[in-house]
CSV table of C-alpha atoms and ligand atoms in Angstrom, one decimal:
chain,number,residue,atom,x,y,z
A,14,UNK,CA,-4.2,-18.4,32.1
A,15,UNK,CA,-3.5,-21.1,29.9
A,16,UNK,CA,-0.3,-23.0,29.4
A,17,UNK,CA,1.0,-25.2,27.4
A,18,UNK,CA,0.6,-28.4,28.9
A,19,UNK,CA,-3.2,-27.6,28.6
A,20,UNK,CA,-3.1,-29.1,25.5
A,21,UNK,CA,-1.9,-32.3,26.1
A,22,UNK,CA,-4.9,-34.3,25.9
A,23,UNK,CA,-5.9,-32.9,22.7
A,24,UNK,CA,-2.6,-32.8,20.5
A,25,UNK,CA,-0.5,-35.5,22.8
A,26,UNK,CA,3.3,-35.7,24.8
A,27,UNK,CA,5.2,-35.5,21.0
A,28,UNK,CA,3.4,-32.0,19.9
A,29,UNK,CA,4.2,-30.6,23.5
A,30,UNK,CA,7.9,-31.8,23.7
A,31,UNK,CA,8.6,-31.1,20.4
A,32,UNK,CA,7.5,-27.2,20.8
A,33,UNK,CA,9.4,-27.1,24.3
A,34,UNK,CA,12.4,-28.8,22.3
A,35,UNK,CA,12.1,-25.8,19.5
A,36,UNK,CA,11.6,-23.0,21.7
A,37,UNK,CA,14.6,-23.7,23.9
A,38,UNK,CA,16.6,-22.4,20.9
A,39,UNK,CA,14.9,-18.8,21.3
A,40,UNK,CA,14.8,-18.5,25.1
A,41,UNK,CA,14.3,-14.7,25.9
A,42,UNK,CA,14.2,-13.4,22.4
A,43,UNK,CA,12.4,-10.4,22.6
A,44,UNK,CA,9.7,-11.0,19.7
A,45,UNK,CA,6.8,-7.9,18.8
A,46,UNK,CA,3.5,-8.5,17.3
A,47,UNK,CA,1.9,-4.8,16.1
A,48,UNK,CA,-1.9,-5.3,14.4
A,49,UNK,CA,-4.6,-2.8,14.2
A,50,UNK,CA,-7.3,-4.6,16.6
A,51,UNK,CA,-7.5,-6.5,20.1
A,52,UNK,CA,-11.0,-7.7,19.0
A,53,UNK,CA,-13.3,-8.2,15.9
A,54,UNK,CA,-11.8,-10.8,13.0
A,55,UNK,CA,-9.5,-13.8,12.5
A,56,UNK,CA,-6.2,-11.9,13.6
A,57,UNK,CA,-7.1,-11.1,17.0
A,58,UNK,CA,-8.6,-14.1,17.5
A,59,UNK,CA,-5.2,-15.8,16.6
A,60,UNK,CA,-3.2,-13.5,18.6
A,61,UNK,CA,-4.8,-13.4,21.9
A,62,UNK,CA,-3.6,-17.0,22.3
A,63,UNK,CA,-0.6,-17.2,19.7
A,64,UNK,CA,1.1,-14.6,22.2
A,65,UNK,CA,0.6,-15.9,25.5
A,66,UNK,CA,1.9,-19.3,24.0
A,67,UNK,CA,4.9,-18.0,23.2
A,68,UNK,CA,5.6,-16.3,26.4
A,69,UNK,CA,4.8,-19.7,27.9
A,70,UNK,CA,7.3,-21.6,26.5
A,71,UNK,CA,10.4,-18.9,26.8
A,72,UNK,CA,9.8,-16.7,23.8
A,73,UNK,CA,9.7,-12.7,25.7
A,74,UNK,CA,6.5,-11.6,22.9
A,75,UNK,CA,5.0,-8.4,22.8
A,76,UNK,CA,1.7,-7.2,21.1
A,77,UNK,CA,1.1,-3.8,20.3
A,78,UNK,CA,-2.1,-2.2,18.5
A,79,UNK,CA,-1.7,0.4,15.7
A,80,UNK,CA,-4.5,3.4,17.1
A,81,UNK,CA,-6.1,4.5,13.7
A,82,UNK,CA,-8.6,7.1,14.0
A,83,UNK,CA,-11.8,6.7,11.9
A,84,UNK,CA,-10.1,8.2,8.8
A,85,UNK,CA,-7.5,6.1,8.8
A,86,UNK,CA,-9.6,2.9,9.4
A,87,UNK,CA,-11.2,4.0,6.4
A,88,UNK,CA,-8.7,4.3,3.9
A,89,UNK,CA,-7.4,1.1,5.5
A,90,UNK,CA,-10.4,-1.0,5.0
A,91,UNK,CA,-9.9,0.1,1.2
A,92,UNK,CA,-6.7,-1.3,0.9
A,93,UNK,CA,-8.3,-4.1,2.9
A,94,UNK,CA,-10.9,-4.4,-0.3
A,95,UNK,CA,-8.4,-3.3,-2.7
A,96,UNK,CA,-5.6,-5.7,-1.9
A,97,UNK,CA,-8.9,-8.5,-2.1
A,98,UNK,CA,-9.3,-7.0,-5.9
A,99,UNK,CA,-11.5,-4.2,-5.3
A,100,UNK,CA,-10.4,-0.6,-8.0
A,101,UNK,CA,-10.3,2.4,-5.6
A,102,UNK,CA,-9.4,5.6,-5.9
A,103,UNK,CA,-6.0,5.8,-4.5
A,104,UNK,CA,-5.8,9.9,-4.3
A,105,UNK,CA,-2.4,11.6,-2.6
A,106,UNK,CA,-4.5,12.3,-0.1
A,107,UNK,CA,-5.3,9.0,1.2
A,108,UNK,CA,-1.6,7.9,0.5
A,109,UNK,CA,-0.6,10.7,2.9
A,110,UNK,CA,-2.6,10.0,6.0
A,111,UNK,CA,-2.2,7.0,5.7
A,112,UNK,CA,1.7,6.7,5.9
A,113,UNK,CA,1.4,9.8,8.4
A,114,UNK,CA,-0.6,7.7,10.9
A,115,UNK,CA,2.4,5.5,10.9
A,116,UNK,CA,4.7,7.6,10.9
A,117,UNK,CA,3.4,9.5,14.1
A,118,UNK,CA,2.7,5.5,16.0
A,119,UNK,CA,6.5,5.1,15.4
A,120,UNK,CA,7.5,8.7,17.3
A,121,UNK,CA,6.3,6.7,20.3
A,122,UNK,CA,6.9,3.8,20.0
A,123,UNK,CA,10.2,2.2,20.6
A,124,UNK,CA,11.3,-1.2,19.6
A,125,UNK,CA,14.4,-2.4,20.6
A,126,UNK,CA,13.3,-6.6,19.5
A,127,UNK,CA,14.9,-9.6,18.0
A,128,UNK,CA,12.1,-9.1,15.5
A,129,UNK,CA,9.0,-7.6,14.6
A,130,UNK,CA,5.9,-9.3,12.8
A,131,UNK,CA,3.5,-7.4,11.0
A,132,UNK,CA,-0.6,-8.0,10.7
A,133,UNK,CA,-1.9,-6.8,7.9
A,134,UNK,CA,-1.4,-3.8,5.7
A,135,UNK,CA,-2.3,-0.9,8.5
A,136,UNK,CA,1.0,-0.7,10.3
A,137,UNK,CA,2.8,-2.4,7.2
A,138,UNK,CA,4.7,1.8,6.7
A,139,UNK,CA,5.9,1.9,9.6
A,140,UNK,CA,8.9,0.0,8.9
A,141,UNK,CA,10.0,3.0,6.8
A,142,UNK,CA,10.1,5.1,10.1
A,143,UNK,CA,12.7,3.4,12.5
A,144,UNK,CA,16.3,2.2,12.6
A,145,UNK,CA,16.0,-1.5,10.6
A,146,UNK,CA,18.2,-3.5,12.9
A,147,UNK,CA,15.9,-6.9,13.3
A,148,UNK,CA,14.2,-8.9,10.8
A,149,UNK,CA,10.9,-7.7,10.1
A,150,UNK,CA,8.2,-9.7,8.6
A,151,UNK,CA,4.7,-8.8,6.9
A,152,UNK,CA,2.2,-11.1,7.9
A,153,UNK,CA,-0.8,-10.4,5.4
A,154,UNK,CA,-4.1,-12.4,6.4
A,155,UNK,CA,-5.8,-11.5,2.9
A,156,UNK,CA,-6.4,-12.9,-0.2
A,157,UNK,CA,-3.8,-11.3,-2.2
A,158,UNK,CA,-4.4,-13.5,-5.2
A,159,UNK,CA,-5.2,-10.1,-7.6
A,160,UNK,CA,-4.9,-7.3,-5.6
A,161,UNK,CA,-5.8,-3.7,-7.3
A,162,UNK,CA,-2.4,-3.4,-9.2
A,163,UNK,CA,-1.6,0.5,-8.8
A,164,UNK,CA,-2.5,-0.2,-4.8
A,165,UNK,CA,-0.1,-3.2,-4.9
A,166,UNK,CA,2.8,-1.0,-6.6
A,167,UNK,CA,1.9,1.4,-3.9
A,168,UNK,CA,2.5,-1.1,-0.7
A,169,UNK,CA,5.3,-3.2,-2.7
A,170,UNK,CA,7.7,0.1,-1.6
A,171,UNK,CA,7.0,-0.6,1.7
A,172,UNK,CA,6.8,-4.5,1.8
A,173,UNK,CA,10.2,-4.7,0.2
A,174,UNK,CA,12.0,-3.4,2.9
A,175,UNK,CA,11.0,-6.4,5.1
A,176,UNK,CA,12.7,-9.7,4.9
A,177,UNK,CA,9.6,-12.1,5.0
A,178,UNK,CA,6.2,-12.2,3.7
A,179,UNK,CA,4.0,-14.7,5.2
A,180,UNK,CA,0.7,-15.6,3.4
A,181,UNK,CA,-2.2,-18.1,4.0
A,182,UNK,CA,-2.2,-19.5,0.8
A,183,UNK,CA,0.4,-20.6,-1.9
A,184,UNK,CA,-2.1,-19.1,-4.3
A,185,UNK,CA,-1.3,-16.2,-2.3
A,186,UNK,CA,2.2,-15.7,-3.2
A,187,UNK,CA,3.5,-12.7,-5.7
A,188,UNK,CA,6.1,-13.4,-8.1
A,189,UNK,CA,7.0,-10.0,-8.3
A,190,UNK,CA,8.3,-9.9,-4.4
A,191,UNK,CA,12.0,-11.2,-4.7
A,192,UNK,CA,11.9,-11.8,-0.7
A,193,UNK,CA,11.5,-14.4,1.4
A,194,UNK,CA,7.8,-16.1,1.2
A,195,UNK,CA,6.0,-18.5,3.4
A,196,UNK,CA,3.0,-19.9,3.1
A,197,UNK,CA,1.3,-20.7,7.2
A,198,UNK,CA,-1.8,-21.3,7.6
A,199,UNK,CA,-4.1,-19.9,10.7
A,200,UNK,CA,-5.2,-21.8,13.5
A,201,UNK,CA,-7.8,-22.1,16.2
A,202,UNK,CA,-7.7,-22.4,19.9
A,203,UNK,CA,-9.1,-25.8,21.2
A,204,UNK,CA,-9.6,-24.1,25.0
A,205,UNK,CA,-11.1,-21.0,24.4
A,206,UNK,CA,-14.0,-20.2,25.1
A,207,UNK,CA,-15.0,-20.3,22.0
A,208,UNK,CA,-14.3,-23.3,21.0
A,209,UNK,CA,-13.8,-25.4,24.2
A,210,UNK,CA,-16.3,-28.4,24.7
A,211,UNK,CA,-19.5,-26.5,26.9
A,212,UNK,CA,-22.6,-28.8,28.3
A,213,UNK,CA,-25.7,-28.7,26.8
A,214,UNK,CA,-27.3,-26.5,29.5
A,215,UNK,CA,-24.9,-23.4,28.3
A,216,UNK,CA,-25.7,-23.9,24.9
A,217,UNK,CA,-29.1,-23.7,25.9
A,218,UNK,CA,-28.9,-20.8,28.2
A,219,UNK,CA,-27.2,-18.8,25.3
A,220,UNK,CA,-29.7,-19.9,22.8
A,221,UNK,CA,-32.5,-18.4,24.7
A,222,UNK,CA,-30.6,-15.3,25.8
A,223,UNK,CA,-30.6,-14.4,22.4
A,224,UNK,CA,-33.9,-15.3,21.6
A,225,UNK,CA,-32.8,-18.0,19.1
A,226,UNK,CA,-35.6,-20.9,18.6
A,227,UNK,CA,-34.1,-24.3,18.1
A,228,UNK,CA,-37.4,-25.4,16.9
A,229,UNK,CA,-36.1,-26.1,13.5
A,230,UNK,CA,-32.8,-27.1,11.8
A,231,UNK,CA,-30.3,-23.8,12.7
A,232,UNK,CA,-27.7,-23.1,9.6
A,233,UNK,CA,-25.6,-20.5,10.6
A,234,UNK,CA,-22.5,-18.1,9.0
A,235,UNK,CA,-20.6,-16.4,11.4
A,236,UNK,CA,-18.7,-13.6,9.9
A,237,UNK,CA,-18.2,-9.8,10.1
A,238,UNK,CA,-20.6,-8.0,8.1
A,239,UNK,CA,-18.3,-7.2,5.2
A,240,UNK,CA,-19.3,-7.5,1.6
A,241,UNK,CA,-16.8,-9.8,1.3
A,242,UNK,CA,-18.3,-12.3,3.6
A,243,UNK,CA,-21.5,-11.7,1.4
A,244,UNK,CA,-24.5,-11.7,3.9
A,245,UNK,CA,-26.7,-10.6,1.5
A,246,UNK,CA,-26.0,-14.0,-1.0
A,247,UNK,CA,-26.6,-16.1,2.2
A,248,UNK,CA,-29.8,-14.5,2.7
A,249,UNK,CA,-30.6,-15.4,-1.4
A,250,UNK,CA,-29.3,-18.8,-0.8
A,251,UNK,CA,-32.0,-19.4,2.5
A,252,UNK,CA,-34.8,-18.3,0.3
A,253,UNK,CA,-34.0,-20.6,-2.0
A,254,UNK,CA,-33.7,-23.5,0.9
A,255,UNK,CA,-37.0,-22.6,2.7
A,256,UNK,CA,-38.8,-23.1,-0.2
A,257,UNK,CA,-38.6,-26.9,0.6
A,258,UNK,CA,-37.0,-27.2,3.9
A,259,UNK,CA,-38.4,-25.5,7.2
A,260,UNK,CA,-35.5,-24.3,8.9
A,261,UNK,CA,-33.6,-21.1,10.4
A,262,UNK,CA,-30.8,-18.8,9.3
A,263,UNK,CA,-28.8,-16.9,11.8
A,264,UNK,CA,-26.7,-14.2,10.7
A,265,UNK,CA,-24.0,-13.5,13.3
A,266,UNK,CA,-21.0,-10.7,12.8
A,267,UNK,CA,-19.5,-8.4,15.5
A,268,UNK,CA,-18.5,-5.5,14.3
A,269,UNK,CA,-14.7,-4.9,13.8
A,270,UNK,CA,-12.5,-1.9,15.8
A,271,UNK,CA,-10.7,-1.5,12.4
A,272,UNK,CA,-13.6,-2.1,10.1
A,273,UNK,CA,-16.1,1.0,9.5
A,274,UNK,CA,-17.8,-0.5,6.5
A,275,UNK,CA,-19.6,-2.6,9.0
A,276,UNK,CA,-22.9,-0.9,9.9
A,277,UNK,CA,-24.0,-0.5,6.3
A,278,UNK,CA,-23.5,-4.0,5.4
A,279,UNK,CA,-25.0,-5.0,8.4
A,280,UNK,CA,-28.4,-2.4,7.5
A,281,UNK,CA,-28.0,-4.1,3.9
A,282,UNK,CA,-28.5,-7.1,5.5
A,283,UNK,CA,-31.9,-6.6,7.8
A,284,UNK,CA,-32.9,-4.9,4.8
A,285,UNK,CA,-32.8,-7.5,2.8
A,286,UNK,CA,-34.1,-10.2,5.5
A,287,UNK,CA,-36.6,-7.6,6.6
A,288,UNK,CA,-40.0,-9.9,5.5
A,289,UNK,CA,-37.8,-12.6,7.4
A,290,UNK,CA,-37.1,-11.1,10.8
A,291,UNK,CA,-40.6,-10.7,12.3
A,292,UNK,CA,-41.2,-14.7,12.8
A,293,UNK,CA,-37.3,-15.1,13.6
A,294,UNK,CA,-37.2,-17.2,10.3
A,295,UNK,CA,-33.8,-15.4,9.3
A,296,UNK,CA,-31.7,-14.0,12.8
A,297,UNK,CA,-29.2,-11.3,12.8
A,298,UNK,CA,-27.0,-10.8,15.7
A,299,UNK,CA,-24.5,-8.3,15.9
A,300,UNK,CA,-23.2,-9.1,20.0
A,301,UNK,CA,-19.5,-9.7,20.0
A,302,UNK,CA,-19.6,-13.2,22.2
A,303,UNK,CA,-17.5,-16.1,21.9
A,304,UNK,CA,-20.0,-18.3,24.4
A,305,UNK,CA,-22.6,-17.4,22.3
A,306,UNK,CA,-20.4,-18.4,18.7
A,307,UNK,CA,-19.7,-21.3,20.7
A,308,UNK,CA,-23.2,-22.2,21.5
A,309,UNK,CA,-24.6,-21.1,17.7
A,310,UNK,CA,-22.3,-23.4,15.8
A,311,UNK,CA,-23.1,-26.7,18.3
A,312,UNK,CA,-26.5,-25.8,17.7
A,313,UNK,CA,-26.6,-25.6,13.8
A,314,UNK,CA,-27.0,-28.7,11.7
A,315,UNK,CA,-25.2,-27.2,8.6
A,316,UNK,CA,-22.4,-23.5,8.6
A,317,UNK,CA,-22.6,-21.8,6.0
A,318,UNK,CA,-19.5,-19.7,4.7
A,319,UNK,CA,-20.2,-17.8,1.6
A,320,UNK,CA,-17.4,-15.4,1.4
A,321,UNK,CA,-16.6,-14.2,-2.1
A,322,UNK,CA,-12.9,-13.5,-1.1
A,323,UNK,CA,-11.8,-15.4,1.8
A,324,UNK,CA,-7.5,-14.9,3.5
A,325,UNK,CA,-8.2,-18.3,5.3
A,326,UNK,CA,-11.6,-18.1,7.4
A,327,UNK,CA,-11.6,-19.1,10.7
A,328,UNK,CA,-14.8,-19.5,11.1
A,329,UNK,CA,-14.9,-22.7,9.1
A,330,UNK,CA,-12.2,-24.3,11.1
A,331,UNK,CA,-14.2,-23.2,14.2
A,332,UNK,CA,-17.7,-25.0,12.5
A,333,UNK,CA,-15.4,-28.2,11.6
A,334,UNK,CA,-13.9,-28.5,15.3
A,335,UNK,CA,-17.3,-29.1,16.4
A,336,UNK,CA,-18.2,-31.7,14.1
A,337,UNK,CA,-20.4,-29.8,11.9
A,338,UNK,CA,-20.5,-30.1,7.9
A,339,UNK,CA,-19.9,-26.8,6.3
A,340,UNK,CA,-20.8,-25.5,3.0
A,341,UNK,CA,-18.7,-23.1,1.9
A,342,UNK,CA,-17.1,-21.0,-1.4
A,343,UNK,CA,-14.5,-22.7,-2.7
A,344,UNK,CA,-12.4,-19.8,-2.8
A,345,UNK,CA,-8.9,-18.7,-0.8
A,346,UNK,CA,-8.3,-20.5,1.8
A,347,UNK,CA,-11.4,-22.5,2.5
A,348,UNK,CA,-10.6,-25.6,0.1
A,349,UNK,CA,-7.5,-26.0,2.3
A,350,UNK,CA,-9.7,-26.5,5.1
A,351,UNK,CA,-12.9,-28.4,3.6
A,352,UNK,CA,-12.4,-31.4,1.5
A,353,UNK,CA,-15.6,-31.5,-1.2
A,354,UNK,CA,-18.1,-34.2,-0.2
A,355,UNK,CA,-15.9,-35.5,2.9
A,356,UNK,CA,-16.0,-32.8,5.3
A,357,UNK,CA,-18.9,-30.6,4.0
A,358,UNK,CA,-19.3,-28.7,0.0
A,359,UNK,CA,-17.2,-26.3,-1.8
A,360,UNK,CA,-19.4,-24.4,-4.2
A,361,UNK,CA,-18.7,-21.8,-6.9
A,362,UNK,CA,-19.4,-18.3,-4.9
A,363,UNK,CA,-22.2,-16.6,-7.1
A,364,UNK,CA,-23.9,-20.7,-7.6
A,365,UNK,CA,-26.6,-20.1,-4.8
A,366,UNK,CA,-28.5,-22.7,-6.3
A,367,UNK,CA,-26.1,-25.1,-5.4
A,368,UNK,CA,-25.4,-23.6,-1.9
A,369,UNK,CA,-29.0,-24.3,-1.6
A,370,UNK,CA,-29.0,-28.0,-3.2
A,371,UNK,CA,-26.1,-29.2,-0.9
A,372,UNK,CA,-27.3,-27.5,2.1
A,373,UNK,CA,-30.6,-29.2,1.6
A,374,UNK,CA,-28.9,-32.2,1.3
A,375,UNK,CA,-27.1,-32.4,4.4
A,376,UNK,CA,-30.2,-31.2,6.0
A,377,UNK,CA,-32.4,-34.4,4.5
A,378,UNK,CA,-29.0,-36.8,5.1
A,379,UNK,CA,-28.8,-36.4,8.5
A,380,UNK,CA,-26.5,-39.4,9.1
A,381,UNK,CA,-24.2,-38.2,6.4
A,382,UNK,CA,-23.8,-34.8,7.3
A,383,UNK,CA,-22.9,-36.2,10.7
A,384,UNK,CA,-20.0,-38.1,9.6
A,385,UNK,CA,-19.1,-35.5,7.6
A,386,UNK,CA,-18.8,-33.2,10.5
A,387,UNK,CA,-16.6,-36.1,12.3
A,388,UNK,CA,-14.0,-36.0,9.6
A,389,UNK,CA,-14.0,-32.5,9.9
A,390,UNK,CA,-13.2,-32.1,13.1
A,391,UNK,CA,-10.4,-35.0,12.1
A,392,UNK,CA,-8.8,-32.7,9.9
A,393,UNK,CA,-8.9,-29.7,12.4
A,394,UNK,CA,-7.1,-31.8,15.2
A,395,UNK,CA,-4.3,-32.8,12.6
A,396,UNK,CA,-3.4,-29.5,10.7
A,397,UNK,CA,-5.1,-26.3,12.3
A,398,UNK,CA,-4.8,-26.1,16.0
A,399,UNK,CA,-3.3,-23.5,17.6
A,400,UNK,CA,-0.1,-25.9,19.4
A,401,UNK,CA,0.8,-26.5,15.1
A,402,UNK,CA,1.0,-22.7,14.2
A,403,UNK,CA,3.0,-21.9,17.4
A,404,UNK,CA,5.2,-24.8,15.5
A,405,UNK,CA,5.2,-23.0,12.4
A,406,UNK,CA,6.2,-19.7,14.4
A,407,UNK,CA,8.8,-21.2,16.1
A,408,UNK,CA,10.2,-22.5,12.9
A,409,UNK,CA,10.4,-18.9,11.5
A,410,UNK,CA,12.1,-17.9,14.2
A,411,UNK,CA,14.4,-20.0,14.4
A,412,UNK,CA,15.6,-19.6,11.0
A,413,UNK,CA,15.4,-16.0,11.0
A,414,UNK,CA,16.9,-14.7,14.7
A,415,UNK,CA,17.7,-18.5,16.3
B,517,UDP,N1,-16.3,-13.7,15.0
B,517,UDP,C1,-16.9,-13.6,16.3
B,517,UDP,N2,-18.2,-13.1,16.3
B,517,UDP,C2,-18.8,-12.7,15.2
B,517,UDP,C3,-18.2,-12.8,14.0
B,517,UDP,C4,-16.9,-13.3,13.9
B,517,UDP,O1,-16.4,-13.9,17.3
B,517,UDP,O2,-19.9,-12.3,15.3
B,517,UDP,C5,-15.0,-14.4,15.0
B,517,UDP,C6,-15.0,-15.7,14.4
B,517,UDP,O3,-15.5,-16.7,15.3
B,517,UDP,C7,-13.6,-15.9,14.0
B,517,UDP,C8,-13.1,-14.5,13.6
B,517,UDP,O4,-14.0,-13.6,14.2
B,517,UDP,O5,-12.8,-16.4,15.1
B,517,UDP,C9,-13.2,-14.3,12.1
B,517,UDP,O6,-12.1,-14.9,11.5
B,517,UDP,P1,-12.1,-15.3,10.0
B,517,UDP,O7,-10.8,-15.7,9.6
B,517,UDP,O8,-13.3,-16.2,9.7
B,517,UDP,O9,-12.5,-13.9,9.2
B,517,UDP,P2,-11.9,-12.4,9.3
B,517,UDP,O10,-12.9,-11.7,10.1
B,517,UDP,O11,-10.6,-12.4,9.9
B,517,UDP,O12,-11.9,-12.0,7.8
């Protein structure tokens, strides 16, 4: 298990003592995270080593999954896409189930905490089914920069009986929400295996376990098959690269507990790459393996990350940590995390042409795209590790149960 002190030699003694120092002040609160997934997408990830933090340094935390069935899953994931801007058709019907799977989660289960935080908009009724006698706060992951407006008034009954919103993004604010709203950003984890430093041998190993030929340059996008991580406009934005650069495109998204939508985008996808796949020249993977993420981004010489809607993406933070330029939309929460020309290329969404011109770029600039990649990883170590969110948490908590 790791502690605390783990990350001393990446963040330093002031980050440590200053969390200890912090957390003192909520010794024993009894603090309960509920989200709708142990694995799959950004808020697991964050979770399965924001919670074990806090235990670590005195806070008694709690993480419970919401168990959706897949009809519920499926009306979620349209709130997912409508709350990102999609229309929908938000019948009675799907109103109904979905605050009924809440309400039947709550019959069993109890909480008695100092405080309950909220991921994302599955569990977000199920404040309207118990005894409010803790702050509760809604912590949305998504871009909610123009959500569908008749889902919006829908949720807004719900979201105004908590007493804090917390949002990725200032963009991600709503001025119609006269509560409390704070904007944290998400964070990696330096020591997981994910992300942890892993000899050349292992990245090997996994390369060839998955049959992935280093031959030529590797650019990569790791993401979920979701239309909003827009696999299909990567594949457009290769084609356009290959035409002057020899080179590889992997495709790498594990499929979500909570996300049904993913097996058509992923057939989309190998539809689309189909003339590719034969000589490995486009790759898609759908294995849910950190090692292997791990291993794929030290391996690529440029991410990719063309989302057209993007909360934060963790993915990017994950590609800078290991010192590799990224070229990404500059949408949601990605220009917080990139800077244009310093750390990799923010690029209009739907411009694949210039996905393609920067990409090849970094590919001919080889030098350049290096030191890019350094200051990326810079940036990562000052603003989006995991020992700084637990700061941010901490924060909260103090000011809202401390
Ligand atoms: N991820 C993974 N395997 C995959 C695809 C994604 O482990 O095949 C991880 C990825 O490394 C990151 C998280 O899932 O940690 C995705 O988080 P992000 O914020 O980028 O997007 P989200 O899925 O939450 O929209």
């Amino acid at each position: 298990m790791i502690n605390l002190e783990d990350y001393l030699d990446i963040v330093g003694d002031e980050t440590i003592s200053l969390i200890h120092k912090k957390a003192r002040k909520l010794l024993d609160r009894h603090v309960l995270h509920i989200n709708s997934t142990y694995q799959g997408g950004g808020v697991a990830e964050i979770l399965s080593s924001l919670v074990p933090l806090m235990n670590d340094v005195g806070i008694d935390a709690g993480w419970r999954i919401f168990p959706g069935n897949p009809d519920f899953f499926s009306i979620t994931k349209k709130f997912h896409n409508g709350l990102q801007g999609d229309s929908l058709d938000l019948t009675e019907m799907k109103k109904k189930l979905y605050v009924q799977a809440n309400e039947r989660f709550s019959v069993y289960t109890h909480i008695d905490h100092d405080c309950v935080i909220i991921h994302d908009p599955q569990p977000l009724p199920l404040i309207n089914f118990f005894k409010k006698r803790q702050p509760w706060v809604w912590r949305c992951h998504l871009d909610l920069s123009s959500p569908n407006e008749k889902l919006w008034k829908f949720l807004k009954k719900f979201i105004l009986r908590y007493d804090t919103v917390i949002v990725s993004n200032e963009k991600f604010k709503k001025g119609d929400l006269p509560l409390h709203q704070k904007v944290i950003y998400p964070a990696i984890d330096p020591l997981v295996p994910k992300n942890m430093e892993i000899p050349e041998e292992t990245i090997s190993k996994y390369m060839k376990k998955y049959n992935i030929p280093v031959d030529k340059p590797l650019l990569t996008q790791v993401s979920r098959f979701d239309k909003w991580k827009n696999p299909g406009g990567v594949i457009e934005i290769f084609e356009l690269i290959r035409r002057k650069v020899d080179c590889r495109l992997v495709l790498c998204g594990s499929m979500a507990a909570d996300d049904p939508e993913g097996m058509r985008i992923y057939e989309q996808a190998c539809q689309k790459a189909k003339r590719y796949l034969r000589d490995k020249e486009i790759i898609l993977i759908t294995s849910e393996n950190s090692l292997l993420v791990n291993a794929l981004q030290r391996s690529s010489s440029v991410i990719i990350q063309a989302s057209l809607r993007e909360g934060f993406g963790l993915t990017v933070t994950e590609a800078l940590f290991k010192e590799k330029p990224v070229v990404a939309s500059d949408v949601g929460g990605i220009p917080v995390q990139v800077e244009d020309g310093k750390s990799g290329f923010l690029v209009d969404p739907l411009d694949y042409k210039g996905f393609a011109e920067r990409i090849i770029y970094l590919l001919r600039n080889e030098k350049e795209a290096r030191e890019m990649g350094q200051r990326g990883q810079k940036t990562v170590k000052e603003k989006f590790l995991m020992t700084r969110l637990l700061l941010d948490y901490l924060d909260l908590l103090a000011g809202i149960i401390g």
